[in-house]
Tab-separated table of C-alpha atoms and ligand atoms in Angstrom:
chain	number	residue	atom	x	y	z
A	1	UNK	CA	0.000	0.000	0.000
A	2	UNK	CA	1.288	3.453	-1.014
A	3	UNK	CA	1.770	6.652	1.326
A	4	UNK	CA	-1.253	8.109	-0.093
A	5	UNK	CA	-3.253	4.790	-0.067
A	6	UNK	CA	-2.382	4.316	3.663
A	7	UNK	CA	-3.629	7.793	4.071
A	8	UNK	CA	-6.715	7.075	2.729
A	9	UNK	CA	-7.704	3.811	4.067
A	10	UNK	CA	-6.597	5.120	7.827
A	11	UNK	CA	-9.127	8.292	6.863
A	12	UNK	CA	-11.680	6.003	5.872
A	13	UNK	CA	-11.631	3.591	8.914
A	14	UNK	CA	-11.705	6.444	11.315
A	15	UNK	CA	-14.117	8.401	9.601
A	16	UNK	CA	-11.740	10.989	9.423
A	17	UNK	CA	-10.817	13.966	7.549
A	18	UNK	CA	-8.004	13.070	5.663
A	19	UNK	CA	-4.748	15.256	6.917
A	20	UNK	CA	-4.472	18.513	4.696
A	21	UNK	CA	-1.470	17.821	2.316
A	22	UNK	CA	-1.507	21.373	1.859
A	23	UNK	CA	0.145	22.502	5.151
A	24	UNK	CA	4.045	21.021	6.175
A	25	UNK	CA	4.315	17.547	7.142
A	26	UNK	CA	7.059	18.768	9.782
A	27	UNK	CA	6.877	22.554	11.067
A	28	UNK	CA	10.129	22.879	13.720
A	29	UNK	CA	9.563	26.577	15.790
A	30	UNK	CA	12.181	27.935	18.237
A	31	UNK	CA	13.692	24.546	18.786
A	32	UNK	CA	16.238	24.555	21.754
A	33	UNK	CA	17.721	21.810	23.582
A	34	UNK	CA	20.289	21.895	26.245
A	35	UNK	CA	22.087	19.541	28.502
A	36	UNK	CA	22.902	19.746	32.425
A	37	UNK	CA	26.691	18.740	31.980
A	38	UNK	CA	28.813	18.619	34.785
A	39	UNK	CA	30.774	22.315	33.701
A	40	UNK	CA	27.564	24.023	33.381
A	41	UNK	CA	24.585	24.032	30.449
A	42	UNK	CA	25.343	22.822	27.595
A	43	UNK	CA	22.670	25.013	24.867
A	44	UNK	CA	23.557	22.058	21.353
A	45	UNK	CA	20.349	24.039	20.146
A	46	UNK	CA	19.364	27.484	20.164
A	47	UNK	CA	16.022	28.527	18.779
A	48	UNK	CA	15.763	26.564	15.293
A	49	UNK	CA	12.665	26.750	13.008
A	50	UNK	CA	11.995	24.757	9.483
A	51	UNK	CA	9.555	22.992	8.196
A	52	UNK	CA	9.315	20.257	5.458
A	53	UNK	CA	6.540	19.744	3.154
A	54	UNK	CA	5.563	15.960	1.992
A	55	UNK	CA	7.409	14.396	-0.497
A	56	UNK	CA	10.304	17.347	0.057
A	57	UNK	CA	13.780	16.384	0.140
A	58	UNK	CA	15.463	18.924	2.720
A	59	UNK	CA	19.510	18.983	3.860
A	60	UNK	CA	20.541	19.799	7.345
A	61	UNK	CA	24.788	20.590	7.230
A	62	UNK	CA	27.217	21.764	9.393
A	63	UNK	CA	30.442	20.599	10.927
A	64	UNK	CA	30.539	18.265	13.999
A	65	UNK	CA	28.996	19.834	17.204
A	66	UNK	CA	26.933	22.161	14.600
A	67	UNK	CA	23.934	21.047	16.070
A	68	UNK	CA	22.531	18.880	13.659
A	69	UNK	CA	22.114	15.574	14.891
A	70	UNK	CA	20.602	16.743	18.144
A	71	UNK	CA	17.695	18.624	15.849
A	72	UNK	CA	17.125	15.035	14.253
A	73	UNK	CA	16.933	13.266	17.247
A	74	UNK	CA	15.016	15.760	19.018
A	75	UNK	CA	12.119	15.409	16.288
A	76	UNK	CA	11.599	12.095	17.746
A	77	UNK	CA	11.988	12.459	21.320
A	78	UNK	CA	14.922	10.421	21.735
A	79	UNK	CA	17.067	12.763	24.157
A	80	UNK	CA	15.429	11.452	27.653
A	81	UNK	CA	18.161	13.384	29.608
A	82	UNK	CA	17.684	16.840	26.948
A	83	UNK	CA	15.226	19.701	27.863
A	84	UNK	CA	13.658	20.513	24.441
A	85	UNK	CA	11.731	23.383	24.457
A	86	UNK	CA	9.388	24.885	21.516
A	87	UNK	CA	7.183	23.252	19.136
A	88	UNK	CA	7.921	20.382	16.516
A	89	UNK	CA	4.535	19.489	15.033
A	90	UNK	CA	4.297	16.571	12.701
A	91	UNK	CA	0.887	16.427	10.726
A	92	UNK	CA	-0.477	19.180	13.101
A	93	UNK	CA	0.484	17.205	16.410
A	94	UNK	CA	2.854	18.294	18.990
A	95	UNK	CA	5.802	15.478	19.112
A	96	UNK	CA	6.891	17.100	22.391
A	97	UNK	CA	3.244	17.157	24.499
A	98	UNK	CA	2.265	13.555	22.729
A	99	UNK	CA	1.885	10.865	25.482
A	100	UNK	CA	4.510	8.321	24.925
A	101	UNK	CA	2.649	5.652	23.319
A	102	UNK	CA	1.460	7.895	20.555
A	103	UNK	CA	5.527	9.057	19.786
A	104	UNK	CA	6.145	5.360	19.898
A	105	UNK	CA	3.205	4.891	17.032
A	106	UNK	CA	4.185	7.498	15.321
A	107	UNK	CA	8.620	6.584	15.279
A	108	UNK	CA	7.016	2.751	14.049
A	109	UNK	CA	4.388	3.885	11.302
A	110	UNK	CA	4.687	7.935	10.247
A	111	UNK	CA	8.610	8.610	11.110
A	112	UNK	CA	11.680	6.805	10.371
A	113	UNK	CA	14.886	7.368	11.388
A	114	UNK	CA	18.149	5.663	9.696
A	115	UNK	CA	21.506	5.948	12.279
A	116	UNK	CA	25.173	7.073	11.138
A	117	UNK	CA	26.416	3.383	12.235
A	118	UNK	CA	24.319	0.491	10.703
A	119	UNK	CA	26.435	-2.004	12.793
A	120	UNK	CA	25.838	-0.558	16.193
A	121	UNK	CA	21.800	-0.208	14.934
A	122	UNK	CA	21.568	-3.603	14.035
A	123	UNK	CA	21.084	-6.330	16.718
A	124	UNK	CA	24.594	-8.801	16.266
A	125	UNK	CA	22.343	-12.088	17.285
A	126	UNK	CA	19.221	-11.585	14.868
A	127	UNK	CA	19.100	-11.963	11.385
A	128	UNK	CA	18.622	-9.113	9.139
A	129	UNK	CA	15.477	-10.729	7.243
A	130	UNK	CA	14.330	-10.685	10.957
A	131	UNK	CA	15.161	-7.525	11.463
A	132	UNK	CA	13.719	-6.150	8.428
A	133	UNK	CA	10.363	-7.874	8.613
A	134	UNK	CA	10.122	-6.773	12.204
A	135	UNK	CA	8.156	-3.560	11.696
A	136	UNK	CA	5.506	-5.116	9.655
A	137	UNK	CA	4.951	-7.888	12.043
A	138	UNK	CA	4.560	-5.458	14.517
A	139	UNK	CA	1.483	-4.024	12.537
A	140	UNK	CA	-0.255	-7.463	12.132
A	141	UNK	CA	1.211	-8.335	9.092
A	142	UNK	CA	1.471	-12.269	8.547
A	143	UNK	CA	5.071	-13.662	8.990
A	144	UNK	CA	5.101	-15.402	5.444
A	145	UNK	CA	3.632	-12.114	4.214
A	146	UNK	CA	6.262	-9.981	6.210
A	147	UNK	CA	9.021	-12.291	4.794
A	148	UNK	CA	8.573	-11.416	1.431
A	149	UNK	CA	8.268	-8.150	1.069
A	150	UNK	CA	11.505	-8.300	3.435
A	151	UNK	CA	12.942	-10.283	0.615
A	152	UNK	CA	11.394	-8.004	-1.999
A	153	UNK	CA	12.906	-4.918	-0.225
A	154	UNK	CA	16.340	-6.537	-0.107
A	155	UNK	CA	16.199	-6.886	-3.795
A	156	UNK	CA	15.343	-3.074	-3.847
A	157	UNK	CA	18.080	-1.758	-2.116
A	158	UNK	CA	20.635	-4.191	-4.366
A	159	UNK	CA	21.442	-6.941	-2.305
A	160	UNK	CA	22.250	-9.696	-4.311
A	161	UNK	CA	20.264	-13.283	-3.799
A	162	UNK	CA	18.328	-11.370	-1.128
A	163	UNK	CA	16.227	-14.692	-0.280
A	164	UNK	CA	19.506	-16.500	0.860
A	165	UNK	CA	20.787	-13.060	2.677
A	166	UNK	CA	17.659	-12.954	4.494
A	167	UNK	CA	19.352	-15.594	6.779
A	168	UNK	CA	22.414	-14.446	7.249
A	169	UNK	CA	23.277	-11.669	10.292
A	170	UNK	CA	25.202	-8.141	10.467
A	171	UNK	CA	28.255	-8.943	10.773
A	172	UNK	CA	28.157	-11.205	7.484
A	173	UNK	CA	27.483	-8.055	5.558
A	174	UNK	CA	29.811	-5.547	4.291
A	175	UNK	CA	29.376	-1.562	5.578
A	176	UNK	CA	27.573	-0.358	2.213
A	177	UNK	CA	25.266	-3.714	2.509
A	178	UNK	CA	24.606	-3.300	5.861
A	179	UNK	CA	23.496	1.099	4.790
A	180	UNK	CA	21.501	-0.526	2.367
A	181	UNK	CA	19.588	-2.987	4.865
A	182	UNK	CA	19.461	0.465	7.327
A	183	UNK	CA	17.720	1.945	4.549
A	184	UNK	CA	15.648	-1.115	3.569
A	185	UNK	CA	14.384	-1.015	7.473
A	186	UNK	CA	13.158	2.419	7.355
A	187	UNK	CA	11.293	2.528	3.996
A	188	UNK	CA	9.346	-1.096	4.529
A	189	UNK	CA	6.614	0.214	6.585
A	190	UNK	CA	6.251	3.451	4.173
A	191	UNK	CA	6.517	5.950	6.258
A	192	UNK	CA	5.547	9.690	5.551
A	193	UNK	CA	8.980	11.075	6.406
A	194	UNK	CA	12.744	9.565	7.086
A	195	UNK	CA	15.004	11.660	8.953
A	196	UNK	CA	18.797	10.194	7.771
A	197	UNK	CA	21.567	10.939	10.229
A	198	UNK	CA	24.659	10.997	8.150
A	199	UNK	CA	23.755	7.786	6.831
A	200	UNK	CA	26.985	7.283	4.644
A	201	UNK	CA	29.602	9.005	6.428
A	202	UNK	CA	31.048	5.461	7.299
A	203	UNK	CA	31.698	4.629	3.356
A	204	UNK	CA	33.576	5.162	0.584
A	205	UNK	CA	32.695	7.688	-1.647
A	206	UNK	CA	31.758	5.344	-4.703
A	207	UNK	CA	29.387	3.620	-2.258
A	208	UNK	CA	28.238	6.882	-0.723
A	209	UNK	CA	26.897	8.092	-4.241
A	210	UNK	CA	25.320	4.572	-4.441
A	211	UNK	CA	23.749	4.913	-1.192
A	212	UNK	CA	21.975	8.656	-1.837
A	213	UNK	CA	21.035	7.220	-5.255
A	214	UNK	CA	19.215	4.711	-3.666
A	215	UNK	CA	17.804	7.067	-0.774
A	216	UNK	CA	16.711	9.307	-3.479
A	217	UNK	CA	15.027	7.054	-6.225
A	218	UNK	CA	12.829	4.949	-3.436
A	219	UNK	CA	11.832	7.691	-1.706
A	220	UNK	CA	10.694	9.189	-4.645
A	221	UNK	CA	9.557	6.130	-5.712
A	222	UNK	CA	7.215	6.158	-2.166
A	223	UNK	CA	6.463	10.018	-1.953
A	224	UNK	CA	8.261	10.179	1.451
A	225	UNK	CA	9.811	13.467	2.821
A	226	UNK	CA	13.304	13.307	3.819
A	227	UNK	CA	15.362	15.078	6.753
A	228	UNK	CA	18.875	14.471	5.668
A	229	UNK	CA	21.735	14.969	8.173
A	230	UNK	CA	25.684	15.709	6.938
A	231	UNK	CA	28.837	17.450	7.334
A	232	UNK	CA	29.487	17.455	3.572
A	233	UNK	CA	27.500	20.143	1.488
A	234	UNK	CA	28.912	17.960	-1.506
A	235	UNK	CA	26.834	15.044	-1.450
A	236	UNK	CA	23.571	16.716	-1.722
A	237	UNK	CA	24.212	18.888	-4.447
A	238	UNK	CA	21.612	15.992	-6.323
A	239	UNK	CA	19.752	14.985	-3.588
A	240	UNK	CA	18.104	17.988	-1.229
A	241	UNK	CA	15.497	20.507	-3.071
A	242	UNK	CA	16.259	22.744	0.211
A	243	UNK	CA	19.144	23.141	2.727
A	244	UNK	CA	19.924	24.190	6.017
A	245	UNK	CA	23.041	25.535	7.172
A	246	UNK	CA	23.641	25.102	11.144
A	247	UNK	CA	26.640	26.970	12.696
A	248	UNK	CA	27.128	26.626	16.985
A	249	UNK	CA	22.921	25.499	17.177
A	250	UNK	CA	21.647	27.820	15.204
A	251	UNK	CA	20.886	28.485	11.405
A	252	UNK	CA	23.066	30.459	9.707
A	253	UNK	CA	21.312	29.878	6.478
A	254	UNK	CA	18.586	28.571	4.527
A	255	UNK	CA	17.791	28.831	1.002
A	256	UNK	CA	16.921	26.126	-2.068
A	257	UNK	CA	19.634	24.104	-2.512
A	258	UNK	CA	20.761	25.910	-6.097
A	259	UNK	CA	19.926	29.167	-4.718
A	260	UNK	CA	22.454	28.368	-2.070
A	261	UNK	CA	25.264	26.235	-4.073
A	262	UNK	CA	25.430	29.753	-6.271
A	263	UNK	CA	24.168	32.679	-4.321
A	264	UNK	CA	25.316	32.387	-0.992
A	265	UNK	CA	25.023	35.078	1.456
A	266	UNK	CA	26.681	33.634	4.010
A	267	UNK	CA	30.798	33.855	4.944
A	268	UNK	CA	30.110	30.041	7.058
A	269	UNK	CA	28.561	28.624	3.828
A	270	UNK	CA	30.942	30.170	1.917
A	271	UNK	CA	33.738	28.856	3.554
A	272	UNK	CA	32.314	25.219	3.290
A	273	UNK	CA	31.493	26.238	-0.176
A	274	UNK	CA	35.267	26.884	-0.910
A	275	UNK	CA	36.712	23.807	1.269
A	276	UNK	CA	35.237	21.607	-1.391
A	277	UNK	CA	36.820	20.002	-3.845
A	278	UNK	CA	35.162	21.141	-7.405
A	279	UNK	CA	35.245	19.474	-11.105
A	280	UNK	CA	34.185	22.464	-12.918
A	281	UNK	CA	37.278	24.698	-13.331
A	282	UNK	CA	41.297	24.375	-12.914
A	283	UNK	CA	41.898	21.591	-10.067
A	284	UNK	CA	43.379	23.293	-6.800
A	285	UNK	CA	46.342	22.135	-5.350
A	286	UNK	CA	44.968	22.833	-1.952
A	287	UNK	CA	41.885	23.095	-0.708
A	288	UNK	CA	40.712	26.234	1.267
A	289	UNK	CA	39.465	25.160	4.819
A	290	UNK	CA	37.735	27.536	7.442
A	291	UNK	CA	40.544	27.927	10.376
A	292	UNK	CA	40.187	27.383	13.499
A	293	UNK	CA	37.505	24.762	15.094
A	294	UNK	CA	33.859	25.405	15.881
A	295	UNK	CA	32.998	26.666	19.445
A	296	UNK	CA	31.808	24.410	22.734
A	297	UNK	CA	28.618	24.535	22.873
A	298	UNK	CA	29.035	25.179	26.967
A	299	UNK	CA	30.973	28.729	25.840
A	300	UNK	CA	29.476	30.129	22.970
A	301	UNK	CA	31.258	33.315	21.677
A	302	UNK	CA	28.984	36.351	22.027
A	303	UNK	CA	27.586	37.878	19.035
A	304	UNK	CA	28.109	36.170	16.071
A	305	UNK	CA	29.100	32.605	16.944
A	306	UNK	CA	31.288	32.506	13.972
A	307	UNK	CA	33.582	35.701	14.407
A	308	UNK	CA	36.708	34.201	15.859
A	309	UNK	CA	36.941	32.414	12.784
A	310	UNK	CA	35.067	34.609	10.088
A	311	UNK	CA	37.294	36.437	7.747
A	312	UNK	CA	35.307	39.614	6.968
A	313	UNK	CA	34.345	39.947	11.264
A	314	UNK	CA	33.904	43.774	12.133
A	315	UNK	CA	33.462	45.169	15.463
A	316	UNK	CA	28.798	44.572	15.559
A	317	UNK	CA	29.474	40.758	14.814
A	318	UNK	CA	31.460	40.133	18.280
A	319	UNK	CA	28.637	42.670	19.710
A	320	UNK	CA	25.535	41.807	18.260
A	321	UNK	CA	23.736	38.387	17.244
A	322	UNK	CA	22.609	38.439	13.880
A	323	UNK	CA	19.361	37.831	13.233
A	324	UNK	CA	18.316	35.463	10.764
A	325	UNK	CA	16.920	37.255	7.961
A	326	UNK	CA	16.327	37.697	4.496
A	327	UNK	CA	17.629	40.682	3.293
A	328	UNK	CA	15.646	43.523	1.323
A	329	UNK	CA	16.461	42.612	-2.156
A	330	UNK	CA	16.863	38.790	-1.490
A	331	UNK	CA	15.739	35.671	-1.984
A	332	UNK	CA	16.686	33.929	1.329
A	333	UNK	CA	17.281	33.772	5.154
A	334	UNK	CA	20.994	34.444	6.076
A	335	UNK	CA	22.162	35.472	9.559
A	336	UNK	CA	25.119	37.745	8.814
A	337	UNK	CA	24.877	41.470	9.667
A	338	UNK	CA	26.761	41.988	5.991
A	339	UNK	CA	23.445	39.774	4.360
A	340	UNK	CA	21.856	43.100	2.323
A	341	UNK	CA	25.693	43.756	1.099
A	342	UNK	CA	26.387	40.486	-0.230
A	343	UNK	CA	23.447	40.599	-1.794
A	344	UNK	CA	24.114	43.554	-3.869
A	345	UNK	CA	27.773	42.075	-4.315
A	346	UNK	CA	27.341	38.176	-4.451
A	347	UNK	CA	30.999	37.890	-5.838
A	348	UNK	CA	32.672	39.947	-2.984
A	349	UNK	CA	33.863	36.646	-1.304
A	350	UNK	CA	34.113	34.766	-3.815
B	1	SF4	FE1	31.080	36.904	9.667
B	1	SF4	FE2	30.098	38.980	10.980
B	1	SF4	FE3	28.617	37.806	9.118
B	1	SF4	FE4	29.117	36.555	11.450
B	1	SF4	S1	27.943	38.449	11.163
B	1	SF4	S2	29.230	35.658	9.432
B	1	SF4	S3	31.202	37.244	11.868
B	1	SF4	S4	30.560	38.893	8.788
């Protein structure tokens, strides 16, 4: 059964309204989560808002410590020691005032989530067919039923013989194999979105391509909405329609993902921009990286988080926060007091 089928036939046997595709599947406002560490708070979040619209494809980057991964798991309420604070509404409902057993539903049926390391997510002692065919069990489905579409989804994600694999366990599988059963997992039950936290950081990069081709064509394939997490603006150049730039828990910017690839107005995304590698003119003997390393999130430079290492810093950005805006003649949010400026003069730092 498709997304939109399961839509229907849950509307139908509640006698419900069917939810109004219209509106985001995921609105995040003023997100902030902290941790009581034992050298004071530590703020890995401070006051994010996005949303994501069904069937969108959006990219959250930003180095380690950016934030990023605690915004993913915070959509599903897996921080138990966190304090979250704001709103995250999926479909219209509060994640973070939903009793337990509806977050539970919602992580098994609506949400899925695939982890940076498929061999610590996997159990070692159960097969993967097990594994795999666990979610639909879970919702009633017949074993012999649940085994092959298991098998079926195996073959979708390119494992080879995937009735024999079904038996085998984890550790028998290579790291792009056992990505590929990660992602396999999360898209059996068709869920409505899949949040993907750094899903191929662990592989090389011929298998990484494989792995976001794969990502991309079955979720398209299924209609589902995708949250995808990474360090490495590169790799979704073909995958997000929008991305998110996080810098010290906030965003620094947010635009579509052209619209940002080639009309920055940010110096942080510029300076990932220019510490990639790039096919399209004379090959660089050296790459340009941003110096210095991001700040702890437990002493967060005032102002602008990103003066002590920004390049064009004047005196407001260690004085004043910048807000994130879009400026008057632009097309998109950026959170540099110099926005309005580079937007009249895109090339300047270029
Ligand atoms: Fe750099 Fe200042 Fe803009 Fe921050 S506000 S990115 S320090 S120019």
């Amino acid at each position: 059964m498709s997304s939109v089928q399961k839509l229907a036939a849950a509307g139908e046997a509640g006698g419900q309204s069917l939810p109004d595709v219209s509106r985001p599947l995921l609105e995040v406002r003023d997100l902030t989560v902290s941790f009581n560490a034992p050298h004071g708070l530590v703020k890995a979040v401070n006051g994010v808002s996005f949303s994501v619209s069904p069937r969108e494809r959006v990219g959250i980057v930003g180095e380690s410590g950016s934030g990023k991964s605690v915004t993913a798991q915070a959509l599903l309420g897996l921080l138990p020691t966190a304090t979250v604070t704001g709103q995250i509404l999926f479909d219209g409902r509060d994640i973070l005032s939903m009793p337990k057993s509806d977050l539970r539903a919602l992580r098994g049926w609506d949400i899925s989530y695939i982890f940076q390391d498929p061999l610590s997510a996997l159990d070692p002692v159960r097969t993967i067919g097990d594994q795999i065919s666990q979610p639909l069990r879970l919702r009633g489905v017949h074993q012999k039923e649940a085994k092959t579409r298991a098998i079926q989804m195996l073959a979708k994600v390119g494992i080879r013989e995937p009735a024999r694999r079904y038996k085998d366990y984890p550790h028998q599988f290579s790291g792009g194999m056992r990505q590929r059963v990660m992602i396999a997992m999360a898209l059996i039950g068709e869920p409505r979105l899949v949040i993907a936290d750094e899903p191929t950081t662990a592989l090389d990069v011929r298998v990484q391509a494989q792995v976001i081709d794969l990502l991309y064509s079955l979720t398209e394939e299924q209609g589902t909405a995708v949250v995808f997490i990474t360090h490495d603006l590169g790799i979704l150049a073909g995958f997000a329609d929008r991305m998110m730039v996080m810098y010290a828990g906030r965003v620094m910017e947010a635009a579509e993902t052209d619209e940002l690839y080639y009309r920055s107005i940010n110096p942080y995304t510029l300076g990932l921009l220019q510490s990639l590698p790039r096919i399209d003119g004379p090959i660089p003997l050296t790459l340009t990286a941003i110096g210095g390393r991001p700040p702890s999130p437990s002493n967060l430079p005032g102002g602008c988080s990103f003066h002590p290492r920004c390049r064009y810093a004047q005196d407001i950005c260690t004085a004043e926060r910048p807000p994130l805006e879009t400026p008057e003649n632009g097309t998109h949010p950026s959170a540099c007091h110099f926005a309005n400026w580079l937007t009249e003069e895109p090339g300047v730092l270029r």
